[in-house]
């Protein structure tokens, strides 16, 4: 099945430390990959996307993600975490027919002071 | 900025009631989507629409229907609400690639 997986339900980091939220994908053809963030009682906000080109993409709030075709991964990273980064993060992929965006189950990031 | 609005943030309905969830987008997007979000399950696609009066079933369409009479408006209908439809409902519209989400409606069916 074509999908995206987030292997960690929860990630905890200390403020100021680097953070990584993992995502792997399984699709036919070239994937279009996305990261979204959800704060409590809010809708999803777009962070960044990979469509083509440079494997390292930069997005909002200092986040970046690296597309790795050989490992079929698209991990979200930030060099220095903030307490305000605490939220639910979703990885998503658009399938080849481009009408269906599939989401991972989400990873809850907690940044402790 | 793209704006996607949903008619209610919180809604409480009784079992058996007919429920309408409204979604409006202001960017002239052709594609619109309805998801439900449940803890540990992520977002699951209920229905989507790629044009006025067009609709496609997603992964979990049972118990739901949709209406798209105008390009900017996409409605989700629960014909006879049941307690297992208690959830967060998210509407989205799509530009070229990324989707833009509304704030969500938290529906409780008692």
Tab-separated table of C-alpha atoms in Angstrom:
chain	number	residue	atom	x	y	z
A	1	UNK	CA	0.000	0.000	0.000
A	2	UNK	CA	1.187	3.473	-0.770
A	3	UNK	CA	1.525	5.373	2.448
A	4	UNK	CA	3.637	7.303	4.886
A	5	UNK	CA	4.751	6.155	8.344
A	6	UNK	CA	5.876	7.991	11.453
A	7	UNK	CA	7.600	5.404	13.636
A	8	UNK	CA	7.541	7.454	16.850
A	9	UNK	CA	4.363	8.410	18.679
A	10	UNK	CA	6.237	10.750	20.964
A	11	UNK	CA	9.525	12.656	20.831
A	12	UNK	CA	10.929	14.486	23.845
A	13	UNK	CA	13.809	16.954	23.636
A	14	UNK	CA	15.297	19.617	25.847
A	15	UNK	CA	15.062	23.241	24.790
A	16	UNK	CA	18.104	24.273	22.786
A	17	UNK	CA	18.885	20.738	21.618
A	18	UNK	CA	18.445	19.604	18.024
A	19	UNK	CA	15.263	17.747	17.195
A	20	UNK	CA	14.351	15.136	14.609
A	21	UNK	CA	10.887	13.816	13.803
A	22	UNK	CA	11.035	10.771	11.544
A	23	UNK	CA	8.991	9.939	8.465
A	24	UNK	CA	9.298	7.162	5.905
A	25	UNK	CA	7.236	6.726	2.775
A	26	UNK	CA	6.170	4.023	0.399
A	27	UNK	CA	4.836	5.219	-2.942
A	28	UNK	CA	5.118	4.366	-6.596
A	29	UNK	CA	6.911	6.946	-8.679
A	30	UNK	CA	8.231	10.255	-7.417
A	31	UNK	CA	6.728	11.317	-4.109
A	32	UNK	CA	5.581	14.765	-3.151
A	33	UNK	CA	6.218	15.021	0.595
A	34	UNK	CA	4.942	17.446	3.211
A	35	UNK	CA	5.162	18.303	6.888
A	36	UNK	CA	2.340	19.879	8.857
A	37	UNK	CA	2.098	21.021	12.470
A	38	UNK	CA	-1.000	21.086	14.665
A	39	UNK	CA	-1.271	23.114	17.841
A	40	UNK	CA	-3.974	22.232	20.410
A	41	UNK	CA	-7.533	22.674	19.154
A	42	UNK	CA	-6.328	24.032	15.822
A	43	UNK	CA	-6.251	22.861	12.232
A	44	UNK	CA	-3.066	21.738	10.504
A	45	UNK	CA	-0.535	24.347	9.395
A	46	UNK	CA	1.759	23.760	6.434
A	47	UNK	CA	5.488	23.717	7.347
A	48	UNK	CA	7.352	22.651	4.227
A	49	UNK	CA	7.271	20.450	1.140
A	50	UNK	CA	9.536	18.501	-1.174
A	51	UNK	CA	8.482	18.378	-4.807
A	52	UNK	CA	11.744	18.195	-6.741
A	53	UNK	CA	15.267	19.649	-6.710
A	54	UNK	CA	17.471	20.125	-3.651
A	55	UNK	CA	17.046	17.298	-1.172
A	56	UNK	CA	17.225	19.702	1.782
A	57	UNK	CA	14.150	21.887	2.026
A	58	UNK	CA	13.659	24.742	4.456
A	59	UNK	CA	10.321	25.759	5.871
A	60	UNK	CA	8.575	27.863	8.438
A	61	UNK	CA	9.750	28.508	12.026
A	62	UNK	CA	13.326	27.326	11.329
A	63	UNK	CA	12.348	23.781	10.376
A	64	UNK	CA	13.966	21.842	7.564
A	65	UNK	CA	13.636	18.362	6.137
A	66	UNK	CA	15.872	16.111	4.080
A	67	UNK	CA	14.550	13.934	1.292
A	68	UNK	CA	16.511	10.680	1.139
A	69	UNK	CA	15.462	8.546	-1.798
A	70	UNK	CA	17.632	5.535	-0.953
A	71	UNK	CA	16.199	5.334	2.570
A	72	UNK	CA	12.716	6.488	1.488
A	73	UNK	CA	12.731	8.998	4.319
A	74	UNK	CA	11.779	12.626	4.861
A	75	UNK	CA	12.791	13.470	8.428
A	76	UNK	CA	11.917	16.838	9.941
A	77	UNK	CA	14.728	18.644	11.749
A	78	UNK	CA	15.493	21.790	13.670
A	79	UNK	CA	18.946	22.732	15.007
A	80	UNK	CA	17.714	24.234	18.284
A	81	UNK	CA	14.302	23.353	19.726
A	82	UNK	CA	12.013	25.855	21.420
A	83	UNK	CA	9.349	25.135	24.031
A	84	UNK	CA	6.856	26.699	21.594
A	85	UNK	CA	7.669	23.930	19.067
A	86	UNK	CA	5.721	21.504	21.257
A	87	UNK	CA	2.872	20.269	19.057
A	88	UNK	CA	1.626	17.376	16.938
A	89	UNK	CA	3.515	16.874	13.682
A	90	UNK	CA	2.215	15.085	10.612
A	91	UNK	CA	4.090	13.837	7.591
A	92	UNK	CA	2.089	13.507	4.361
A	93	UNK	CA	2.548	12.280	0.800
A	94	UNK	CA	0.608	12.896	-2.376
A	95	UNK	CA	-0.030	9.748	-4.350
A	96	UNK	CA	0.748	9.405	-8.025
A	97	UNK	CA	-2.753	10.406	-9.150
A	98	UNK	CA	-2.317	13.709	-7.279
A	99	UNK	CA	-5.798	13.755	-5.818
A	100	UNK	CA	-5.161	11.985	-2.559
A	101	UNK	CA	-2.895	13.186	0.246
A	102	UNK	CA	-2.063	10.478	2.791
A	103	UNK	CA	-1.034	11.349	6.335
A	104	UNK	CA	1.014	9.565	8.934
A	105	UNK	CA	-0.444	8.913	12.377
A	106	UNK	CA	1.362	11.917	13.834
A	107	UNK	CA	4.228	12.433	16.289
A	108	UNK	CA	3.773	14.450	19.443
A	109	UNK	CA	6.817	16.600	20.065
A	110	UNK	CA	7.414	17.868	23.590
A	111	UNK	CA	10.203	20.352	24.224
A	112	UNK	CA	11.045	20.762	27.891
A	113	UNK	CA	12.637	23.912	29.329
B	1	UNK	CA	-3.383	34.280	2.736
B	2	UNK	CA	-5.567	31.316	2.005
B	3	UNK	CA	-8.505	31.051	4.328
B	4	UNK	CA	-10.532	27.934	5.016
B	5	UNK	CA	-13.379	28.372	7.440
B	6	UNK	CA	-15.615	25.828	9.109
B	7	UNK	CA	-19.071	26.661	10.385
B	8	UNK	CA	-18.590	25.498	13.973
B	9	UNK	CA	-15.644	24.877	16.278
B	10	UNK	CA	-17.617	22.725	18.700
B	11	UNK	CA	-20.854	20.848	18.106
B	12	UNK	CA	-22.916	18.534	20.293
B	13	UNK	CA	-25.621	16.418	18.662
B	14	UNK	CA	-27.855	13.551	19.676
B	15	UNK	CA	-27.798	10.074	18.195
B	16	UNK	CA	-29.956	9.898	15.087
B	17	UNK	CA	-29.818	13.600	14.267
B	18	UNK	CA	-28.848	14.819	10.805
B	19	UNK	CA	-25.696	16.908	11.035
B	20	UNK	CA	-24.298	19.409	8.546
B	21	UNK	CA	-20.686	20.551	8.657
B	22	UNK	CA	-19.913	23.445	6.356
B	23	UNK	CA	-16.568	24.438	4.875
B	24	UNK	CA	-15.753	27.499	2.792
B	25	UNK	CA	-12.484	28.436	1.067
B	26	UNK	CA	-11.615	31.749	-0.512
B	27	UNK	CA	-8.865	30.801	-2.987
B	28	UNK	CA	-10.860	29.386	-5.880
B	29	UNK	CA	-9.338	25.929	-5.333
B	30	UNK	CA	-10.839	23.065	-7.271
B	31	UNK	CA	-9.956	20.313	-4.808
B	32	UNK	CA	-11.550	20.131	-1.376
B	33	UNK	CA	-11.375	17.413	1.277
B	34	UNK	CA	-13.014	16.198	4.470
B	35	UNK	CA	-10.997	14.268	7.059
B	36	UNK	CA	-11.668	12.981	10.506
B	37	UNK	CA	-8.917	12.957	13.097
B	38	UNK	CA	-8.804	10.467	15.932
B	39	UNK	CA	-5.962	9.893	18.431
B	40	UNK	CA	-3.430	7.379	17.164
B	41	UNK	CA	-5.091	7.132	13.755
B	42	UNK	CA	-3.943	10.377	12.206
B	43	UNK	CA	-6.141	11.892	9.514
B	44	UNK	CA	-8.445	9.650	7.560
B	45	UNK	CA	-10.022	10.817	4.337
B	46	UNK	CA	-13.811	10.682	4.263
B	47	UNK	CA	-14.620	12.302	0.909
B	48	UNK	CA	-13.043	14.670	-1.538
B	49	UNK	CA	-14.236	16.762	-4.456
B	50	UNK	CA	-12.247	17.909	-7.463
B	51	UNK	CA	-14.940	20.069	-9.004
B	52	UNK	CA	-18.435	21.406	-8.432
B	53	UNK	CA	-20.950	18.596	-8.115
B	54	UNK	CA	-18.151	16.030	-8.278
B	55	UNK	CA	-17.233	13.821	-5.339
B	56	UNK	CA	-15.078	10.816	-4.629
B	57	UNK	CA	-15.107	8.446	-1.680
B	58	UNK	CA	-12.112	8.369	0.567
B	59	UNK	CA	-11.116	5.630	2.985
B	60	UNK	CA	-14.050	5.851	5.405
B	61	UNK	CA	-17.162	7.176	3.602
B	62	UNK	CA	-19.679	4.976	5.402
B	63	UNK	CA	-22.249	7.000	7.318
B	64	UNK	CA	-21.316	10.234	5.533
B	65	UNK	CA	-22.314	12.096	2.402
B	66	UNK	CA	-21.113	15.355	0.867
B	67	UNK	CA	-22.395	18.218	-1.235
B	68	UNK	CA	-20.516	20.628	-3.468
B	69	UNK	CA	-22.982	22.983	-5.143
B	70	UNK	CA	-20.539	25.899	-5.361
B	71	UNK	CA	-16.814	25.876	-5.875
B	72	UNK	CA	-16.020	27.570	-2.583
B	73	UNK	CA	-18.270	25.428	-0.375
B	74	UNK	CA	-17.975	21.756	0.546
B	75	UNK	CA	-20.431	20.292	3.034
B	76	UNK	CA	-20.182	17.083	5.025
B	77	UNK	CA	-23.443	15.457	6.061
B	78	UNK	CA	-24.010	12.851	8.720
B	79	UNK	CA	-27.361	11.400	7.755
B	80	UNK	CA	-28.020	9.831	11.162
B	81	UNK	CA	-25.344	10.649	13.696
B	82	UNK	CA	-23.955	7.841	15.820
B	83	UNK	CA	-21.672	7.893	18.851
B	84	UNK	CA	-18.795	6.398	16.834
B	85	UNK	CA	-18.813	9.547	14.716
B	86	UNK	CA	-17.644	11.602	17.690
B	87	UNK	CA	-14.402	13.047	16.364
B	88	UNK	CA	-12.520	16.085	15.104
B	89	UNK	CA	-13.492	16.921	11.527
B	90	UNK	CA	-11.074	18.831	9.342
B	91	UNK	CA	-11.785	20.423	5.987
B	92	UNK	CA	-9.031	21.286	3.525
B	93	UNK	CA	-8.617	22.802	0.104
B	94	UNK	CA	-5.661	22.263	-2.170
B	95	UNK	CA	-3.662	24.681	-4.225
B	96	UNK	CA	-1.022	23.384	-6.636
B	97	UNK	CA	0.461	20.996	-4.078
B	98	UNK	CA	-0.068	21.798	-0.429
B	99	UNK	CA	-3.387	21.601	1.359
B	100	UNK	CA	-4.773	24.359	3.532
B	101	UNK	CA	-6.832	23.343	6.533
B	102	UNK	CA	-9.679	24.885	8.417
B	103	UNK	CA	-9.604	25.111	12.229
B	104	UNK	CA	-11.621	21.930	12.661
B	105	UNK	CA	-14.984	21.056	14.170
B	106	UNK	CA	-15.017	18.932	17.290
B	107	UNK	CA	-18.246	16.951	17.080
B	108	UNK	CA	-19.647	15.076	20.045
B	109	UNK	CA	-22.574	12.710	19.494
B	110	UNK	CA	-24.386	11.710	22.678
